[in-house]
């Protein structure tokens, strides 16, 4: 089955703001919103 775990939204925002990949940690709609809020620093 799918592993589930708790991760703080603050941590997700921190990782996203630093350009980290959080696509495996959040639902697709949340990932899209984070990418808009924190555009990738490497142009991707």
mmCIF file of N, CA and C in Angstrom:
data_model
loop_
_atom_site.group_PDB
_atom_site.id
_atom_site.type_symbol
_atom_site.label_atom_id
_atom_site.label_comp_id
_atom_site.label_asym_id
_atom_site.label_seq_id
_atom_site.Cartn_x
_atom_site.Cartn_y
_atom_site.Cartn_z
ATOM 1 N N UNK A 1 0.824 -1.200 0.000
ATOM 2 C CA UNK A 1 0.000 0.000 0.000
ATOM 3 C C UNK A 1 0.858 1.250 0.000
ATOM 4 N N UNK A 2 0.186 2.355 -0.047
ATOM 5 C CA UNK A 2 0.894 3.636 -0.078
ATOM 6 C C UNK A 2 1.251 4.054 1.338
ATOM 7 N N UNK A 3 2.511 4.399 1.539
ATOM 8 C CA UNK A 3 2.933 4.887 2.848
ATOM 9 C C UNK A 3 2.366 6.273 3.076
ATOM 10 N N UNK A 4 1.872 6.498 4.280
ATOM 11 C CA UNK A 4 1.384 7.836 4.605
ATOM 12 C C UNK A 4 2.154 8.338 5.807
ATOM 13 N N UNK A 5 2.405 9.634 5.822
ATOM 14 C CA UNK A 5 3.143 10.222 6.920
ATOM 15 C C UNK A 5 2.774 11.677 7.033
ATOM 16 N N UNK A 6 3.045 12.253 8.172
ATOM 17 C CA UNK A 6 2.749 13.658 8.408
ATOM 18 C C UNK A 6 3.974 14.485 8.083
ATOM 19 N N UNK A 7 3.765 15.542 7.320
ATOM 20 C CA UNK A 7 4.855 16.479 7.054
ATOM 21 C C UNK A 7 4.287 17.878 7.216
ATOM 22 N N UNK A 8 5.008 18.734 7.895
ATOM 23 C CA UNK A 8 4.469 20.057 8.179
ATOM 24 C C UNK A 8 4.444 20.908 6.922
ATOM 25 N N UNK A 9 3.396 21.710 6.796
ATOM 26 C CA UNK A 9 3.276 22.592 5.640
ATOM 27 C C UNK A 9 4.418 23.595 5.620
ATOM 28 N N UNK A 10 4.895 23.977 6.795
ATOM 29 C CA UNK A 10 6.025 24.906 6.864
ATOM 30 C C UNK A 10 7.266 24.281 6.228
ATOM 31 N N UNK A 11 7.491 23.008 6.498
ATOM 32 C CA UNK A 11 8.639 22.320 5.921
ATOM 33 C C UNK A 11 8.510 22.224 4.405
ATOM 34 N N UNK A 12 7.304 21.903 3.932
ATOM 35 C CA UNK A 12 7.073 21.821 2.487
ATOM 36 C C UNK A 12 7.348 23.162 1.827
ATOM 37 N N UNK A 13 6.841 24.244 2.439
ATOM 38 C CA UNK A 13 7.074 25.580 1.874
ATOM 39 C C UNK A 13 8.563 25.923 1.868
ATOM 40 N N UNK A 14 9.258 25.561 2.941
ATOM 41 C CA UNK A 14 10.692 25.838 3.041
ATOM 42 C C UNK A 14 11.454 25.127 1.930
ATOM 43 N N UNK A 15 11.173 23.845 1.747
ATOM 44 C CA UNK A 15 11.847 23.071 0.707
ATOM 45 C C UNK A 15 11.524 23.634 -0.673
ATOM 46 N N UNK A 16 10.253 23.945 -0.907
ATOM 47 C CA UNK A 16 9.845 24.486 -2.206
ATOM 48 C C UNK A 16 10.510 25.829 -2.469
ATOM 49 N N UNK A 17 10.601 26.662 -1.441
ATOM 50 C CA UNK A 17 11.194 27.989 -1.620
ATOM 51 C C UNK A 17 12.680 27.896 -1.943
ATOM 52 N N UNK A 18 13.315 26.803 -1.523
ATOM 53 C CA UNK A 18 14.734 26.597 -1.799
ATOM 54 C C UNK A 18 14.958 25.864 -3.118
ATOM 55 N N UNK A 19 13.867 25.567 -3.816
ATOM 56 C CA UNK A 19 13.979 24.907 -5.109
ATOM 57 C C UNK A 19 13.972 23.396 -5.035
ATOM 58 N N UNK A 20 13.643 22.847 -3.880
ATOM 59 C CA UNK A 20 13.601 21.402 -3.730
ATOM 60 C C UNK A 20 12.362 20.799 -4.364
ATOM 61 N N UNK A 21 12.410 19.497 -4.630
ATOM 62 C CA UNK A 21 11.298 18.788 -5.250
ATOM 63 C C UNK A 21 10.365 18.251 -4.178
ATOM 64 N N UNK A 22 9.151 18.805 -4.120
ATOM 65 C CA UNK A 22 8.168 18.336 -3.141
ATOM 66 C C UNK A 22 7.010 17.613 -3.825
ATOM 67 N N UNK A 23 7.184 17.264 -5.109
ATOM 68 C CA UNK A 23 6.100 16.652 -5.874
ATOM 69 C C UNK A 23 5.631 15.327 -5.273
ATOM 70 N N UNK A 24 6.514 14.624 -4.575
ATOM 71 C CA UNK A 24 6.142 13.352 -3.956
ATOM 72 C C UNK A 24 5.492 13.547 -2.586
ATOM 73 N N UNK A 25 5.524 14.779 -2.079
ATOM 74 C CA UNK A 25 5.052 15.033 -0.719
ATOM 75 C C UNK A 25 3.663 15.641 -0.649
ATOM 76 N N UNK A 26 3.206 16.228 -1.761
ATOM 77 C CA UNK A 26 1.938 16.950 -1.748
ATOM 78 C C UNK A 26 1.094 16.550 -2.946
ATOM 79 N N UNK A 27 -0.239 16.780 -2.878
ATOM 80 C CA UNK A 27 -1.113 16.505 -4.021
ATOM 81 C C UNK A 27 -0.742 17.393 -5.210
ATOM 82 N N UNK A 28 -1.083 16.952 -6.431
ATOM 83 C CA UNK A 28 -0.712 17.709 -7.630
ATOM 84 C C UNK A 28 -1.158 19.168 -7.622
ATOM 85 N N UNK A 29 -2.363 19.440 -7.116
ATOM 86 C CA UNK A 29 -2.842 20.827 -7.108
ATOM 87 C C UNK A 29 -2.017 21.693 -6.162
ATOM 88 N N UNK A 30 -1.573 21.123 -5.056
ATOM 89 C CA UNK A 30 -0.734 21.856 -4.114
ATOM 90 C C UNK A 30 0.646 22.086 -4.723
ATOM 91 N N UNK A 31 1.167 21.067 -5.397
ATOM 92 C CA UNK A 31 2.466 21.196 -6.049
ATOM 93 C C UNK A 31 2.445 22.313 -7.089
ATOM 94 N N UNK A 32 1.371 22.377 -7.872
ATOM 95 C CA UNK A 32 1.235 23.437 -8.878
ATOM 96 C C UNK A 32 1.227 24.811 -8.228
ATOM 97 N N UNK A 33 0.488 24.939 -7.135
ATOM 98 C CA UNK A 33 0.412 26.224 -6.441
ATOM 99 C C UNK A 33 1.774 26.621 -5.880
ATOM 100 N N UNK A 34 2.505 25.662 -5.339
ATOM 101 C CA UNK A 34 3.831 25.950 -4.799
ATOM 102 C C UNK A 34 4.795 26.370 -5.901
ATOM 103 N N UNK A 35 4.675 25.734 -7.069
ATOM 104 C CA UNK A 35 5.566 26.097 -8.176
ATOM 105 C C UNK A 35 5.288 27.505 -8.670
ATOM 106 N N UNK A 36 4.026 27.927 -8.608
ATOM 107 C CA UNK A 36 3.698 29.299 -8.993
ATOM 108 C C UNK A 36 4.233 30.287 -7.958
ATOM 109 N N UNK A 37 4.117 29.905 -6.686
ATOM 110 C CA UNK A 37 4.563 30.790 -5.613
ATOM 111 C C UNK A 37 6.088 30.869 -5.546
ATOM 112 N N UNK A 38 6.744 29.725 -5.781
ATOM 113 C CA UNK A 38 8.203 29.656 -5.715
ATOM 114 C C UNK A 38 8.756 29.112 -7.030
ATOM 115 N N UNK A 39 8.853 29.958 -8.066
ATOM 116 C CA UNK A 39 9.394 29.476 -9.345
ATOM 117 C C UNK A 39 10.789 28.888 -9.155
ATOM 118 N N UNK A 40 11.085 27.842 -9.877
ATOM 119 C CA UNK A 40 12.373 27.170 -9.757
ATOM 120 C C UNK A 40 13.521 28.117 -10.060
ATOM 121 N N UNK A 41 14.536 28.062 -9.222
ATOM 122 C CA UNK A 41 15.683 28.946 -9.406
ATOM 123 C C UNK A 41 16.584 28.500 -10.555
ATOM 124 N N UNK A 42 16.448 27.247 -11.008
ATOM 125 C CA UNK A 42 17.308 26.754 -12.084
ATOM 126 C C UNK A 42 16.626 26.823 -13.447
ATOM 127 N N UNK A 43 15.552 27.591 -13.553
ATOM 128 C CA UNK A 43 14.899 27.784 -14.831
ATOM 129 C C UNK A 43 13.951 26.679 -15.227
ATOM 130 N N UNK A 44 13.835 25.646 -14.410
ATOM 131 C CA UNK A 44 12.977 24.527 -14.761
ATOM 132 C C UNK A 44 11.653 24.741 -14.197
#
